XYZ file of N, CA and C in Angstrom:
438
model
N 6.943 25.265 -1.094
C 6.574 24.021 -1.214
C 5.388 23.949 -2.463
N 6.080 23.596 -3.498
C 4.485 23.248 -4.457
C 3.756 22.037 -4.173
N 2.852 22.376 -4.733
C 1.475 21.193 -4.904
C 1.959 19.611 -4.620
N 3.152 19.208 -5.427
C 3.449 18.162 -5.573
C 4.122 17.615 -4.785
N 4.793 18.236 -3.896
C 5.689 18.139 -2.949
C 4.553 17.808 -1.565
N 3.661 18.244 -1.297
C 2.105 17.914 -0.661
C 2.141 16.213 -1.046
N 1.822 16.225 -1.764
C 1.548 14.783 -2.699
C 2.502 13.846 -2.082
N 3.445 14.155 -2.253
C 4.643 13.249 -2.336
C 4.379 12.911 -0.952
N 4.884 13.601 0.200
C 4.733 13.846 1.361
C 3.837 12.487 2.003
N 1.959 13.369 1.394
C 1.496 12.093 1.649
C 1.646 10.795 1.430
N 2.018 10.694 -0.024
C 2.328 9.227 -0.278
C 3.670 8.632 0.826
N 4.336 9.252 0.893
C 5.308 8.622 1.970
C 5.121 8.325 2.960
N 4.140 9.566 3.458
C 3.496 9.073 5.242
C 2.955 7.702 4.955
N 1.906 7.504 3.666
C 1.395 6.148 3.808
C 2.075 4.868 3.363
N 3.392 5.230 2.619
C 4.157 3.991 2.201
C 4.844 3.764 3.641
N 5.294 5.081 4.638
C 5.877 4.559 5.672
C 5.198 3.687 6.774
N 3.714 3.908 7.098
C 2.773 3.399 7.946
C 2.670 2.139 7.357
N 2.493 1.710 6.073
C 1.853 0.577 5.475
C 3.470 -0.533 5.711
N 4.645 -0.004 5.474
C 5.242 -1.000 5.635
C 5.914 -1.317 7.290
N 5.423 -0.660 8.180
C 5.364 -1.201 9.769
C 4.470 -2.432 9.676
N 3.471 -2.728 8.928
C 2.720 -3.804 8.924
C 1.915 -4.149 10.597
N 1.574 -2.963 10.593
C 1.357 -2.724 11.930
C -0.198 -1.823 11.683
N -1.702 -2.871 11.499
C -2.601 -2.279 11.141
C -3.289 -0.953 11.464
N -2.817 -0.998 12.977
C -3.515 0.571 13.842
C -2.827 1.391 13.309
N -1.252 1.467 12.770
C -0.895 2.640 12.365
C -1.288 2.905 10.798
N -1.264 1.812 10.534
C -1.863 2.306 8.837
C -3.113 3.067 8.821
N -3.938 2.117 9.663
C -5.482 3.344 9.880
C -5.624 4.492 10.367
N -4.364 4.649 10.866
C -4.095 6.142 11.660
C -3.890 7.077 10.125
N -3.297 6.982 9.135
C -3.197 7.847 7.990
C -4.433 7.946 7.085
N -5.534 7.451 7.520
C -6.578 7.568 7.008
C -7.921 8.280 8.343
N -8.876 8.746 7.382
C -9.618 9.431 7.998
C -10.732 8.369 9.011
N -11.164 8.524 10.249
C -12.005 7.859 10.930
C -13.283 7.041 9.995
N -13.217 7.663 8.719
C -14.596 7.292 8.236
C -14.122 6.928 6.787
N -12.629 6.476 6.544
C -12.465 6.509 5.085
C -13.198 5.064 4.576
N -13.121 5.120 3.286
C -13.732 4.163 2.404
C -12.099 3.504 1.381
N -12.257 2.005 1.533
C -11.350 1.567 1.003
C -11.794 0.543 0.220
N -11.501 0.216 -1.197
C -11.810 -0.865 -1.937
C -10.390 -1.299 -2.528
N -10.151 -2.751 -2.371
C -8.855 -3.346 -2.445
C -9.785 -4.739 -2.997
N -9.156 -5.304 -4.321
C -9.865 -6.302 -4.746
C -11.116 -5.709 -4.785
N -11.775 -7.412 -4.666
C -13.421 -7.184 -4.414
C -13.885 -6.805 -3.153
N -13.000 -6.619 -2.001
C -13.315 -6.278 -0.989
C -13.499 -4.638 -0.351
N -14.852 -4.257 -0.015
C -14.758 -3.144 0.117
C -15.104 -3.090 1.749
N -14.067 -1.863 2.476
C -13.912 -1.337 3.510
C -14.389 -0.176 3.865
N -14.985 0.344 5.423
C -15.135 1.828 5.760
C -15.071 1.719 6.743
N -13.995 2.848 7.316
C -13.814 2.994 8.560
C -12.647 2.635 8.929
N -11.819 3.124 9.992
C -10.488 2.594 10.527
C -10.412 1.347 11.196
N -11.450 1.224 12.077
C -11.848 -0.057 12.805
C -11.817 -1.384 12.058
N -12.802 -1.474 10.588
C -13.131 -2.302 10.002
C -11.724 -2.242 9.144
N -11.403 -1.622 8.861
C -9.545 -1.450 8.415
C -8.755 -2.192 9.046
N -8.508 -1.943 10.230
C -7.431 -2.575 10.693
C -7.897 -4.405 10.631
N -9.046 -4.902 10.487
C -9.542 -6.590 10.614
C -9.312 -6.785 9.127
N -9.274 -5.815 7.983
C -9.058 -6.136 6.827
C -7.384 -6.190 6.434
N -6.853 -5.387 7.088
C -5.218 -5.467 6.807
C -4.504 -6.439 7.592
N -5.064 -6.569 8.973
C -4.807 -7.993 9.798
C -4.913 -9.694 9.047
N -6.234 -9.269 8.292
C -6.442 -10.988 7.500
C -5.758 -10.644 6.322
N -5.591 -9.595 5.480
C -4.848 -9.339 4.605
C -3.114 -9.773 4.838
N -2.509 -9.277 5.687
C -1.261 -9.658 6.097
C -0.975 -10.911 6.612
N -1.834 -11.767 7.246
C -1.612 -13.281 7.420
C -1.575 -14.234 6.341
N -2.006 -13.771 5.215
C -1.995 -14.496 3.682
C -0.553 -13.908 3.627
N -0.469 -12.668 2.867
C 0.522 -12.122 2.177
C 1.805 -11.983 3.545
N 2.730 -12.612 3.251
C 4.156 -12.593 3.929
C 5.205 -11.778 3.485
N 5.880 -11.134 4.468
C 7.194 -10.215 3.842
C 7.154 -9.279 2.712
N 5.921 -8.876 2.453
C 5.230 -8.061 1.745
C 5.760 -6.344 2.007
N 6.300 -5.767 0.712
C 6.565 -4.613 1.137
C 6.428 -3.793 -0.069
N 5.242 -2.595 -0.080
C 5.177 -2.333 -1.573
C 6.101 -0.836 -1.532
N 6.644 -0.489 -2.620
C 7.477 0.754 -2.928
C 5.993 1.472 -3.961
N 5.602 2.788 -3.115
C 4.981 3.688 -3.867
C 5.444 5.105 -4.361
N 4.552 5.355 -5.467
C 4.994 6.357 -6.093
C 3.907 7.224 -6.671
N 4.541 8.616 -6.759
C 3.376 9.706 -6.839
C 3.302 9.854 -8.442
N 2.166 9.838 -8.905
C 2.129 9.831 -10.225
C 1.294 10.931 -10.828
N 0.499 11.501 -10.129
C -0.481 12.795 -10.153
C -0.980 13.336 -9.105
N -1.203 14.877 -8.866
C -1.931 15.199 -7.577
C -2.099 16.246 -8.163
N -3.689 16.762 -7.825
C -4.255 17.932 -7.933
C -5.507 18.162 -6.453
N -4.819 19.264 -6.270
C -5.604 19.733 -4.678
C -5.784 18.103 -3.947
N -7.002 17.620 -3.445
C -7.285 16.633 -2.469
C -6.939 15.238 -2.969
N -6.624 15.070 -4.804
C -6.578 13.771 -5.225
C -5.419 13.304 -5.817
N -5.224 12.100 -5.265
C -3.814 11.842 -5.615
C -3.647 10.326 -6.150
N -2.958 10.234 -7.342
C -2.915 9.206 -8.240
C -1.206 8.576 -7.567
N -1.500 7.323 -7.543
C -0.301 6.467 -7.064
C -0.042 5.064 -7.942
N 1.096 4.860 -7.948
C 1.859 3.665 -8.778
C 2.148 2.505 -7.623
N 2.299 1.458 -7.849
C 3.125 0.527 -6.685
C 3.473 -0.640 -7.001
N 4.628 -1.170 -6.712
C 4.708 -2.731 -6.858
C 4.968 -2.823 -5.260
N 5.126 -4.267 -5.444
C 5.273 -5.074 -4.063
C 5.477 -6.770 -4.454
N 6.136 -7.410 -3.410
C 6.489 -8.714 -3.610
C 6.332 -9.246 -2.257
N 6.108 -10.673 -2.326
C 6.039 -11.369 -1.089
C 5.913 -12.732 -1.196
N 5.419 -13.697 -0.256
C 4.981 -15.037 -0.185
C 3.793 -15.007 0.719
N 3.397 -16.397 0.240
C 2.264 -16.764 1.196
C 2.926 -17.827 2.151
N 2.039 -18.230 3.067
C 2.485 -19.393 4.080
C 3.015 -20.987 3.535
N 2.743 -20.757 2.462
C 3.607 -22.477 1.586
C 4.576 -21.825 1.007
N 5.213 -21.098 0.956
C 6.121 -20.375 0.325
C 6.008 -19.940 -1.110
N 4.754 -19.944 -1.660
C 4.932 -19.283 -2.849
C 4.881 -18.223 -3.177
N 5.663 -17.312 -3.900
C 5.747 -16.022 -3.955
C 4.890 -15.558 -4.797
N 4.764 -14.460 -4.852
C 4.285 -13.136 -5.862
C 4.269 -12.491 -5.951
N 4.108 -10.975 -7.096
C 4.307 -10.073 -7.287
C 2.506 -9.735 -7.522
N 2.797 -7.928 -7.259
C 1.520 -7.379 -7.909
C 2.177 -6.100 -8.062
N 1.379 -5.228 -8.639
C 1.599 -3.895 -9.026
C 0.180 -2.967 -9.816
N 0.396 -1.753 -9.655
C -1.038 -1.176 -9.866
C -1.335 0.075 -9.436
N -2.324 0.899 -9.798
C -2.291 2.017 -9.256
C -3.484 2.299 -8.230
N -3.099 3.321 -7.448
C -4.555 3.572 -6.610
C -4.913 5.026 -6.611
N -6.099 5.579 -6.314
C -6.818 6.840 -6.650
C -7.021 7.147 -5.065
N -6.290 7.979 -4.527
C -6.709 8.239 -3.433
C -7.496 9.878 -3.137
N -8.112 10.224 -2.213
C -9.188 11.232 -1.739
C -8.487 11.483 -0.598
N -8.206 12.917 -0.097
C -7.578 13.235 0.875
C -8.509 14.426 1.888
N -8.089 14.467 3.158
C -8.603 15.740 3.688
C -7.781 16.825 3.559
N -8.183 18.043 4.408
C -7.357 18.859 4.146
C -6.039 19.035 5.378
N -6.355 17.755 5.937
C -4.852 17.304 6.853
C -3.961 16.148 6.577
N -4.319 16.077 4.991
C -3.286 14.977 4.052
C -4.155 13.461 4.428
N -4.960 13.514 5.493
C -5.380 12.072 5.767
C -5.839 11.201 4.510
N -6.042 9.995 4.451
C -6.817 9.368 3.099
C -8.290 9.166 3.329
N -9.312 9.670 2.713
C -10.706 9.730 3.079
C -11.213 8.351 1.950
N -10.475 8.292 1.150
C -10.931 7.443 -0.060
C -10.006 6.743 -0.681
N -9.927 5.391 -1.017
C -8.849 4.778 -1.836
C -9.347 3.553 -2.294
N -9.114 3.586 -3.320
C -9.483 3.074 -4.893
C -8.495 2.071 -5.225
N -8.126 1.071 -4.915
C -7.273 0.138 -5.591
C -7.320 -0.600 -6.988
N -6.463 -0.511 -7.927
C -6.635 -1.438 -9.117
C -5.290 -2.404 -8.833
N -5.143 -3.607 -8.903
C -4.183 -4.293 -8.730
C -3.700 -5.361 -9.871
N -2.948 -5.639 -10.371
C -2.625 -6.462 -11.407
C -1.542 -7.990 -10.560
N -1.813 -9.114 -10.356
C -1.330 -10.198 -9.973
C -0.307 -10.986 -10.469
N 0.761 -11.452 -10.273
C 1.343 -12.479 -10.688
C 1.806 -13.174 -9.529
N 1.058 -14.560 -9.723
C 1.082 -15.850 -8.892
C 2.351 -16.587 -9.484
N 3.566 -16.602 -9.024
C 4.397 -17.462 -9.483
C 4.541 -18.892 -8.551
N 5.051 -19.960 -8.976
C 4.711 -21.200 -8.354
C 6.497 -21.048 -7.833
N 7.567 -20.035 -8.099
C 8.881 -20.314 -7.720
C 8.863 -20.186 -6.069
N 9.805 -20.146 -5.952
C 10.221 -20.420 -3.959
C 10.563 -18.967 -3.571
N 10.006 -18.847 -2.291
C 10.049 -17.349 -1.555
C 11.765 -17.202 -1.293
N 12.695 -16.983 -2.015
C 13.802 -16.457 -1.174
C 14.316 -15.701 -2.215
N 15.472 -14.479 -1.682
C 16.132 -13.877 -2.143
C 16.975 -13.511 -3.717
N 16.711 -15.336 -4.137
C 17.597 -15.452 -5.171
C 16.677 -14.950 -6.468
N 15.320 -14.838 -5.925
C 14.524 -14.689 -7.029
C 14.084 -13.144 -7.584
N 15.107 -12.362 -6.856
C 15.216 -10.840 -7.420
C 14.085 -10.242 -7.013
N 13.805 -10.555 -5.952
C 12.941 -9.857 -5.019
C 13.297 -8.451 -4.266
N 12.459 -7.600 -3.659
C 13.197 -6.316 -3.781
C 13.711 -6.250 -1.776
N 12.901 -7.146 -1.530
C 13.312 -7.293 0.445
C 12.115 -7.682 0.881
N 12.392 -7.439 2.535
C 10.918 -8.291 3.239
C 10.526 -7.024 3.887
N 9.538 -7.573 4.582
C 9.079 -6.058 5.496
C 9.907 -5.500 6.404
N 9.701 -4.166 6.480
C 10.542 -3.240 7.208
C 10.441 -1.956 7.081
N 11.337 -1.259 7.114
C 10.809 0.423 6.912
C 11.250 0.712 5.029
N 10.722 1.518 4.880
C 10.434 2.228 3.617
C 11.970 1.865 2.937
N 11.381 1.216 1.793
C 12.783 0.799 0.908
C 13.267 2.135 0.187
N 13.172 3.212 0.144
C 13.100 4.403 -0.494
C 14.683 4.764 -0.175
N 15.371 4.226 0.846
C 16.573 4.647 1.121
C 17.662 3.944 0.357
N 17.356 2.670 -0.182
C 18.314 2.336 -1.327
C 17.565 2.301 -2.657
N 16.368 2.258 -2.795
C 15.757 2.243 -3.673
C 14.472 3.307 -4.357
N 14.912 4.487 -4.783
C 14.616 5.688 -5.150
C 13.003 5.605 -5.842
N 12.692 4.909 -6.104
C 11.430 4.617 -6.974
C 11.082 3.195 -7.813
N 9.948 3.275 -8.616
C 9.813 1.989 -9.253
C 10.610 1.765 -10.262
């Protein structure tokens, strides 16, 4: 198995954990002292990450990202992603961007730096808007990539 296969497995494991929307499960694909930057918020450690994700997902409803390995070199992985969802007022949004990860020898994410481009639309949050779907298992079964 080549190094790209290892990177793709790490990306898939993180995507699958993320799409459970269980903050504790997502934290477990990171090292105990992982550092994460997401928009203006920076968090360090699994426990703090659980709180961050709990707050994030209280605002971002029915969100299920699709991630794709962009590049992989040793312990560093670059990932492209896209997701859609809505807020509690029914306003939908889309986001896409890049994440740079640094992993440990076990494939756990140690550093995660996210750059996000947001599209906050005022349209209704329903399936007539071309959304990819709602929270649940990885969309890879029916959607091969970005």
